[in-house]
Short mmCIF file of C-alpha atoms (C1' of nucleotides) in Angstrom, two decimals:
data_model
loop_
_atom_site.label_atom_id
_atom_site.label_comp_id
_atom_site.label_asym_id
_atom_site.label_seq_id
_atom_site.Cartn_x
_atom_site.Cartn_y
_atom_site.Cartn_z
CA UNK A 38 -255.58 27.95 -14.30
CA UNK A 39 -258.17 30.19 -12.84
CA UNK A 40 -256.37 31.14 -9.72
CA UNK A 41 -254.11 33.63 -11.34
CA UNK A 42 -256.33 35.94 -13.25
CA UNK A 43 -258.79 37.01 -10.57
CA UNK A 44 -256.01 37.81 -8.23
CA UNK A 45 -254.22 39.88 -10.76
CA UNK A 46 -257.18 41.82 -11.90
CA UNK A 47 -258.08 42.57 -8.34
CA UNK A 48 -254.62 43.77 -7.55
CA UNK A 49 -253.72 45.56 -10.75
CA UNK A 50 -251.17 47.66 -8.99
CA UNK A 51 -249.77 49.56 -11.88
CA UNK A 52 -252.57 52.08 -11.94
CA UNK A 53 -254.02 51.84 -8.52
CA UNK A 54 -250.87 52.36 -6.60
CA UNK A 55 -248.20 54.23 -8.37
CA UNK A 56 -245.90 54.81 -5.43
CA UNK A 57 -245.65 51.29 -4.01
CA UNK A 58 -245.47 49.88 -7.45
CA UNK A 59 -242.34 51.79 -8.10
CA UNK A 60 -240.99 50.78 -4.76
CA UNK A 61 -241.59 47.18 -5.51
CA UNK A 62 -240.21 47.56 -8.95
CA UNK A 63 -237.01 49.09 -7.74
CA UNK A 64 -236.71 46.20 -5.38
CA UNK A 65 -237.06 43.84 -8.25
CA UNK A 66 -234.57 45.74 -10.26
CA UNK A 67 -232.11 45.56 -7.45
CA UNK A 68 -232.63 41.88 -7.22
CA UNK A 69 -232.28 41.46 -10.92
CA UNK A 70 -229.23 43.64 -10.93
CA UNK A 71 -227.70 41.35 -8.39
CA UNK A 72 -228.05 38.54 -10.83
CA UNK A 73 -226.09 40.11 -13.58
CA UNK A 74 -223.91 42.33 -11.51
CA UNK A 75 -220.19 42.22 -12.08
CA UNK A 76 -218.68 40.37 -9.18
CA UNK A 77 -221.84 39.04 -7.67
CA UNK A 78 -221.26 35.55 -8.83
CA UNK A 79 -218.56 34.38 -6.51
CA UNK A 80 -220.84 32.19 -4.53
CA UNK A 81 -221.77 28.85 -5.83
CA UNK A 82 -225.25 27.41 -5.62
CA UNK A 83 -225.19 25.72 -2.30
CA UNK A 84 -226.80 22.49 -3.42
CA UNK A 85 -225.17 20.75 -6.30
CA UNK A 86 -228.60 19.97 -7.57
CA UNK A 87 -229.20 22.45 -10.32
CA UNK A 88 -226.86 24.81 -12.09
CA UNK A 89 -229.06 27.82 -11.90
CA UNK A 90 -228.05 31.30 -11.09
CA UNK A 91 -230.26 32.06 -8.19
CA UNK A 92 -231.42 35.54 -8.87
CA UNK A 93 -231.79 35.45 -12.53
CA UNK A 94 -233.82 32.37 -11.98
CA UNK A 95 -235.88 34.37 -9.59
CA UNK A 96 -236.61 37.07 -12.07
CA UNK A 97 -237.10 34.71 -14.90
CA UNK A 98 -239.38 32.51 -12.98
CA UNK A 99 -241.88 35.32 -12.90
CA UNK A 100 -241.42 35.96 -16.52
CA UNK A 101 -241.86 32.34 -17.18
CA UNK A 102 -245.12 32.39 -15.41
CA UNK A 103 -246.52 34.87 -17.83
CA UNK A 104 -246.52 32.11 -20.32
CA UNK A 105 -247.32 29.25 -18.06
CA UNK A 106 -250.52 27.37 -17.77
CA UNK A 107 -252.18 29.22 -14.95
CA UNK A 108 -251.55 32.69 -16.16
CA UNK A 109 -254.30 34.95 -17.25
CA UNK A 110 -253.37 36.24 -20.66
CA UNK A 111 -250.85 33.60 -21.42
CA UNK A 112 -250.64 32.49 -24.95
CA UNK A 113 -251.68 28.95 -24.71
CA UNK A 114 -249.89 26.55 -26.89
CA UNK A 115 -251.66 24.19 -29.19
CA UNK A 116 -251.91 21.47 -26.61
CA UNK A 117 -253.38 23.84 -24.10
CA UNK A 118 -254.97 21.69 -21.48
CA UNK A 119 -252.86 18.74 -22.31
CA UNK A 120 -251.67 16.57 -19.50
CA UNK A 121 -248.33 16.80 -17.91
CA UNK A 122 -247.02 13.52 -19.01
CA UNK A 123 -244.32 11.59 -17.27
CA UNK A 124 -241.84 12.77 -19.80
CA UNK A 125 -238.81 14.71 -18.73
CA UNK A 126 -238.35 18.41 -18.31
CA UNK A 127 -241.07 20.24 -16.53
CA UNK A 128 -242.40 23.12 -18.45
CA UNK A 129 -240.46 25.88 -16.82
CA UNK A 130 -237.05 24.40 -17.18
CA UNK A 131 -236.29 25.32 -20.74
CA UNK A 132 -236.69 28.96 -19.94
CA UNK A 133 -234.60 28.90 -16.85
CA UNK A 134 -231.93 26.70 -18.26
CA UNK A 135 -231.63 28.86 -21.27
CA UNK A 136 -229.83 31.56 -19.44
CA UNK A 137 -226.24 31.82 -20.39
CA UNK A 138 -223.74 32.14 -17.58
CA UNK A 139 -223.23 35.69 -18.66
CA UNK A 140 -226.68 36.57 -17.48
CA UNK A 141 -228.24 37.56 -20.73
CA UNK A 142 -231.64 38.40 -19.53
CA UNK A 143 -232.90 40.35 -22.50
CA UNK A 144 -235.73 41.85 -20.60
CA UNK A 145 -234.80 44.84 -18.61
CA UNK A 146 -234.02 47.84 -20.75
CA UNK A 147 -234.66 46.94 -24.32
CA UNK A 148 -237.60 44.70 -23.74
CA UNK A 149 -236.80 42.46 -26.61
CA UNK A 150 -239.51 40.03 -25.84
CA UNK A 151 -242.15 42.61 -25.18
CA UNK A 152 -243.14 43.70 -28.59
CA UNK A 153 -246.70 42.58 -28.23
CA UNK A 154 -247.36 43.57 -24.67
CA UNK A 155 -246.72 46.85 -23.10
CA UNK A 156 -244.12 47.02 -20.43
CA UNK A 157 -246.69 48.18 -17.93
CA UNK A 158 -248.80 45.16 -18.50
CA UNK A 159 -245.88 42.94 -17.84
CA UNK A 160 -244.86 44.89 -14.82
CA UNK A 161 -248.22 44.71 -13.18
CA UNK A 162 -248.28 41.08 -14.07
CA UNK A 163 -244.99 40.54 -12.38
CA UNK A 164 -246.10 42.49 -9.36
CA UNK A 165 -249.17 40.37 -9.12
CA UNK A 166 -247.14 37.23 -9.28
CA UNK A 167 -244.81 38.52 -6.65
CA UNK A 168 -247.74 39.08 -4.36
CA UNK A 169 -249.02 35.63 -4.99
CA UNK A 170 -245.67 34.10 -4.31
CA UNK A 171 -245.35 35.98 -1.08
CA UNK A 172 -248.69 34.66 -0.02
CA UNK A 173 -247.61 31.16 -0.83
CA UNK A 174 -244.46 31.58 1.12
CA UNK A 175 -246.46 32.80 4.08
CA UNK A 176 -248.54 29.68 4.06
CA UNK A 177 -245.54 27.52 3.57
CA UNK A 178 -243.56 29.07 6.37
CA UNK A 179 -246.48 29.89 8.55
CA UNK A 180 -245.51 33.51 8.89
CA UNK A 181 -247.35 36.75 8.34
CA UNK A 182 -246.98 38.72 5.16
CA UNK A 183 -245.80 41.82 6.92
CA UNK A 184 -242.17 41.45 7.96
CA UNK A 185 -242.67 43.92 10.78
CA UNK A 186 -244.66 41.33 12.67
CA UNK A 187 -242.05 38.64 12.47
CA UNK A 188 -240.55 37.07 15.52
CA UNK A 189 -236.86 36.21 15.48
CA UNK A 190 -237.88 32.70 14.64
CA UNK A 191 -239.93 33.91 11.72
CA UNK A 192 -237.02 35.97 10.52
CA UNK A 193 -234.83 32.91 10.53
CA UNK A 194 -237.42 30.98 8.59
CA UNK A 195 -237.68 33.71 6.03
CA UNK A 196 -233.93 33.92 5.68
CA UNK A 197 -233.61 30.21 5.25
CA UNK A 198 -236.40 30.08 2.73
CA UNK A 199 -235.11 33.05 0.76
CA UNK A 200 -231.60 31.68 0.63
CA UNK A 201 -232.91 28.40 -0.47
CA UNK A 202 -235.39 29.71 -2.96
CA UNK A 203 -233.05 32.05 -4.72
CA UNK A 204 -229.80 30.27 -4.11
CA UNK A 205 -228.24 33.01 -2.10
CA UNK A 206 -225.07 32.39 -0.21
CA UNK A 207 -225.83 31.14 3.27
CA UNK A 208 -226.10 33.96 5.72
CA UNK A 209 -225.52 31.83 8.76
CA UNK A 210 -226.14 33.45 12.08
CA UNK A 211 -225.63 36.95 10.79
CA UNK A 212 -229.19 37.91 11.65
CA UNK A 213 -229.67 35.84 14.74
CA UNK A 214 -231.98 37.18 17.40
CA UNK A 215 -233.33 39.90 15.18
CA UNK A 216 -237.05 40.47 15.12
CA UNK A 217 -238.95 41.67 12.12
CA UNK A 218 -239.09 45.17 13.40
CA UNK A 219 -235.36 45.48 13.76
CA UNK A 220 -234.84 43.78 10.47
CA UNK A 221 -237.09 46.21 8.66
CA UNK A 222 -235.36 49.13 10.28
CA UNK A 223 -231.99 48.08 8.92
CA UNK A 224 -230.52 49.83 5.94
CA UNK A 225 -229.01 48.12 2.98
CA UNK A 226 -225.65 49.14 4.32
CA UNK A 227 -226.31 47.35 7.57
CA UNK A 228 -227.39 44.30 5.68
CA UNK A 229 -224.16 44.33 3.81
CA UNK A 230 -222.25 44.66 7.01
CA UNK A 231 -223.89 41.64 8.51
CA UNK A 232 -223.66 39.61 5.39
CA UNK A 233 -221.07 40.95 2.97
CA UNK A 234 -221.85 38.44 0.31
CA UNK A 235 -225.58 38.50 -0.12
CA UNK A 236 -226.72 41.18 2.24
CA UNK A 237 -227.70 43.67 -0.40
CA UNK A 238 -229.77 41.18 -2.29
CA UNK A 239 -231.36 40.01 0.90
CA UNK A 240 -232.25 43.58 1.65
CA UNK A 241 -233.83 43.91 -1.76
CA UNK A 242 -235.91 40.85 -1.13
CA UNK A 243 -237.04 42.21 2.18
CA UNK A 244 -237.87 45.45 0.44
CA UNK A 245 -240.19 43.58 -1.84
CA UNK A 246 -241.92 42.02 1.11
CA UNK A 247 -242.26 45.35 2.82
CA UNK A 248 -243.71 46.97 -0.24
CA UNK A 249 -246.07 44.11 -0.76
CA UNK A 250 -247.33 44.37 2.79
CA UNK A 251 -247.76 48.06 2.35
CA UNK A 252 -249.74 47.62 -0.82
CA UNK A 253 -251.85 44.92 0.63
CA UNK A 254 -252.87 47.14 3.47
CA UNK A 255 -253.81 49.91 1.11
CA UNK A 256 -255.79 47.84 -1.33
CA UNK A 257 -257.74 45.56 0.91
CA UNK A 258 -257.57 45.84 4.68
CA UNK A 259 -259.90 42.90 4.97
CA UNK A 260 -258.40 40.68 2.38
CA UNK A 261 -260.80 38.27 0.87
CA UNK A 262 -258.44 37.56 -1.98
CA UNK A 263 -258.70 35.04 -4.69
CA UNK A 264 -260.04 31.76 -3.48
CA UNK A 265 -261.28 30.95 -6.93
CA UNK A 266 -262.57 27.46 -6.68
CA UNK A 267 -261.41 26.58 -10.12
CA UNK A 268 -263.35 23.51 -10.82
CA UNK A 269 -261.25 22.66 -13.79
CA UNK A 270 -258.65 20.70 -12.01
CA UNK A 271 -260.64 18.67 -9.57
CA UNK A 272 -259.45 17.87 -6.11
CA UNK A 273 -255.93 19.04 -6.44
CA UNK A 274 -256.63 22.57 -5.44
CA UNK A 275 -259.83 22.07 -3.57
CA UNK A 276 -259.16 21.48 0.06
CA UNK A 277 -255.55 22.31 0.31
CA UNK A 278 -255.92 25.57 2.15
CA UNK A 279 -254.04 24.31 5.20
CA UNK A 280 -253.50 27.74 6.65
CA UNK A 281 -257.03 28.84 7.38
CA UNK A 282 -257.78 25.58 9.09
CA UNK A 283 -255.63 26.31 12.08
CA UNK A 284 -253.84 23.26 13.42
CA UNK A 285 -250.35 22.27 12.39
CA UNK A 286 -250.00 21.45 8.76
CA UNK A 287 -249.85 17.85 7.68
CA UNK A 288 -247.16 16.55 5.46
CA UNK A 289 -249.57 15.58 2.72
CA UNK A 290 -250.97 19.11 2.72
CA UNK A 291 -247.52 20.54 2.52
CA UNK A 292 -246.64 18.35 -0.40
CA UNK A 293 -249.77 19.38 -2.22
CA UNK A 294 -248.96 23.01 -1.72
CA UNK A 295 -245.56 22.52 -3.22
CA UNK A 296 -247.17 20.65 -6.07
CA UNK A 297 -249.49 23.56 -6.65
CA UNK A 298 -246.61 25.88 -7.35
CA UNK A 299 -244.60 24.28 -10.12
CA UNK A 300 -243.05 27.63 -10.92
CA UNK A 301 -241.40 27.73 -7.57
CA UNK A 302 -241.01 24.12 -6.62
CA UNK A 303 -241.27 22.17 -9.82
CA UNK A 304 -237.61 21.47 -9.67
CA UNK A 305 -238.06 19.70 -6.38
CA UNK A 306 -241.38 17.96 -6.72
CA UNK A 307 -243.83 17.70 -9.57
CA UNK A 308 -246.83 15.85 -10.88
CA UNK A 309 -246.32 12.88 -13.06
CA UNK A 310 -250.02 12.43 -13.45
CA UNK A 311 -252.07 15.09 -11.82
CA UNK A 312 -255.37 13.39 -12.47
CA UNK A 313 -254.29 10.28 -10.66
CA UNK A 314 -252.42 12.18 -8.01
CA UNK A 315 -249.10 10.66 -8.91
CA UNK A 316 -246.16 12.82 -8.14
CA UNK A 317 -242.43 12.52 -8.10
CA UNK A 318 -239.97 14.00 -5.70
CA UNK A 319 -237.19 15.21 -7.91
CA UNK A 320 -234.97 16.53 -5.21
CA UNK A 321 -235.52 14.70 -1.99
CA UNK A 322 -233.03 16.73 -0.02
CA UNK A 323 -234.61 20.05 -0.92
CA UNK A 324 -238.13 18.91 -0.23
CA UNK A 325 -237.02 17.61 3.12
CA UNK A 326 -235.29 20.86 3.83
CA UNK A 327 -238.39 22.88 3.04
CA UNK A 328 -240.41 20.60 5.24
CA UNK A 329 -237.89 21.04 8.00
CA UNK A 330 -238.08 24.79 7.69
CA UNK A 331 -241.82 24.68 7.82
CA UNK A 332 -241.92 22.48 10.90
CA UNK A 333 -238.94 23.99 12.63
CA UNK A 334 -237.14 20.69 12.41
CA UNK A 335 -233.62 21.53 11.29
CA UNK A 336 -232.60 17.89 11.37
CA UNK A 337 -235.25 16.85 8.90
CA UNK A 338 -234.06 14.77 6.00
CA UNK A 339 -235.60 12.61 3.36
CA UNK A 340 -235.12 9.48 5.39
CA UNK A 341 -237.41 10.83 8.04
CA UNK A 342 -239.75 12.59 5.71
CA UNK A 343 -240.27 9.42 3.76
CA UNK A 344 -240.99 7.54 6.95
CA UNK A 345 -243.78 10.00 7.59
CA UNK A 346 -245.08 9.43 4.10
CA UNK A 347 -245.05 5.72 4.77
CA UNK A 348 -247.23 6.27 7.77
CA UNK A 349 -249.84 7.39 5.29
CA UNK A 350 -249.96 4.01 3.64
CA UNK A 351 -252.18 2.42 6.22
CA UNK A 352 -254.24 5.54 6.55
CA UNK A 353 -254.99 5.59 2.88
CA UNK A 354 -253.74 9.07 2.24
CA UNK A 355 -250.72 8.34 0.12
CA UNK A 356 -249.60 5.11 -1.43
CA UNK A 357 -247.04 3.82 -3.80
CA UNK A 358 -248.28 3.78 -7.38
CA UNK A 359 -249.03 0.51 -9.08
CA UNK A 360 -245.77 0.53 -10.90
CA UNK A 361 -243.52 1.42 -8.04
CA UNK A 362 -240.73 3.81 -8.87
CA UNK A 363 -238.19 5.51 -6.77
CA UNK A 364 -239.36 8.78 -5.29
CA UNK A 365 -242.77 8.42 -6.84
CA UNK A 366 -245.89 8.40 -4.71
CA UNK A 367 -249.58 8.72 -5.27
CA UNK A 368 -252.35 10.42 -3.40
CA UNK A 369 -255.17 7.98 -3.02
CA UNK A 370 -258.20 10.08 -3.43
CA UNK A 371 -261.83 9.35 -3.91
CA UNK A 372 -262.06 12.94 -5.16
"C1'" DT B 142 -225.42 3.99 -2.61
"C1'" DA B 143 -229.88 5.72 -1.94
"C1'" DA B 144 -234.52 4.53 -1.67
"C1'" DC B 145 -237.74 1.55 0.47
"C1'" DA B 146 -240.47 -0.99 4.18
"C1'" DG B 147 -241.94 -0.99 8.66
"C1'" DG B 148 -241.11 -1.78 14.06
"C1'" DA B 149 -240.53 0.71 18.00
"C1'" DA B 150 -239.75 4.53 21.20
"C1'" DT B 151 -240.35 9.27 21.81
"C1'" DA B 152 -241.94 13.99 21.05
"C1'" DA B 153 -245.37 17.39 19.91
"C1'" DT B 154 -249.94 18.94 19.92
"C1'" DA C 239 -255.26 10.08 20.95
"C1'" DT C 240 -253.26 11.31 16.74
"C1'" DT C 241 -249.50 12.57 14.08
"C1'" DA C 242 -244.86 13.26 13.27
"C1'" DT C 243 -240.02 12.52 14.48
"C1'" DT C 244 -236.14 9.81 15.44
"C1'" DC C 245 -233.65 5.73 15.15
"C1'" DC C 246 -233.27 1.38 13.66
"C1'" DT C 247 -232.80 -3.41 10.91
"C1'" DG C 248 -233.12 -5.23 6.85
"C1'" DT C 249 -234.34 -5.35 1.80
"C1'" DT C 250 -234.38 -3.75 -3.00
"C1'" DA C 251 -232.92 -1.64 -7.31
#
DNA sequence: TAACAGGAATAAT
DNA sequence: ATTATTCCTGTTA
């Protein structure tokens, strides 16, 4: 759990950086507004996989994290460090699934759930989580945090990932050939022109990235950020860095990174037994798609991804668990 | 029907 | 040279 708190305390944007905080917050509000907005819900979730409303899930997922295992001040339940057993429903699902189709997010104006914690606390918490998620996405997509530096290819990756992550309507080629600089220069209106359906929300997301990059530059030009070597959970988060090491990422590294972010990817892949390294791919198509985005392999699918996993058998990196189950694999690991 | 196993050729680095 | 991708045949649940 340790990875969250140091990062947050070091960022603590609410007091340090009033202006960008508000910028980021307005971005979030825009995004959240998109979720509950009146006629925003024409599009259907592109994959039939889960019935989530993309954006509310986005906002909620951060809220959810405030109570999740690796959060700093989270109220730990009775079975705090208990294992994640092979039972159904990963921990974040109840929260996300609980949203009524009407978008009853009880958290913006009234703050119904915030009696015990000040709104500011929560906000800075959310901001911190946003920053962390952006960093994860950077590693995952192999792009820089600052959108201004993006190549057209990076822009496409970001678009694909954002659509996918937040279930936006597909934007297609609307932003083809645009570099990060041009993208950042575009107004919300221009976004809407290019992509009438989700352009505004996309713009809000980009706004968040821009603000985050801005903040990052202000706080720590030479980021050393949180590399807390939380010993508590053994090898799982030890040598997964994957981005600092140079070299193209390996599939097993990629899978571990997804596994490390159950808030974001727990619906696609999750641990069945973290100690033993047993994990299950819940949504093979989505995992393959993410992998394809990461490797710039648009034709990637689970058939091919799984072939790559099978190559690990003889190398002793991944194997099938003793009781073989569909979509379940195990990292062999001598720690 | 989708996941699984693994051979083989090719591509990417 | 290693690793991943692509395509394939055949098997399993």
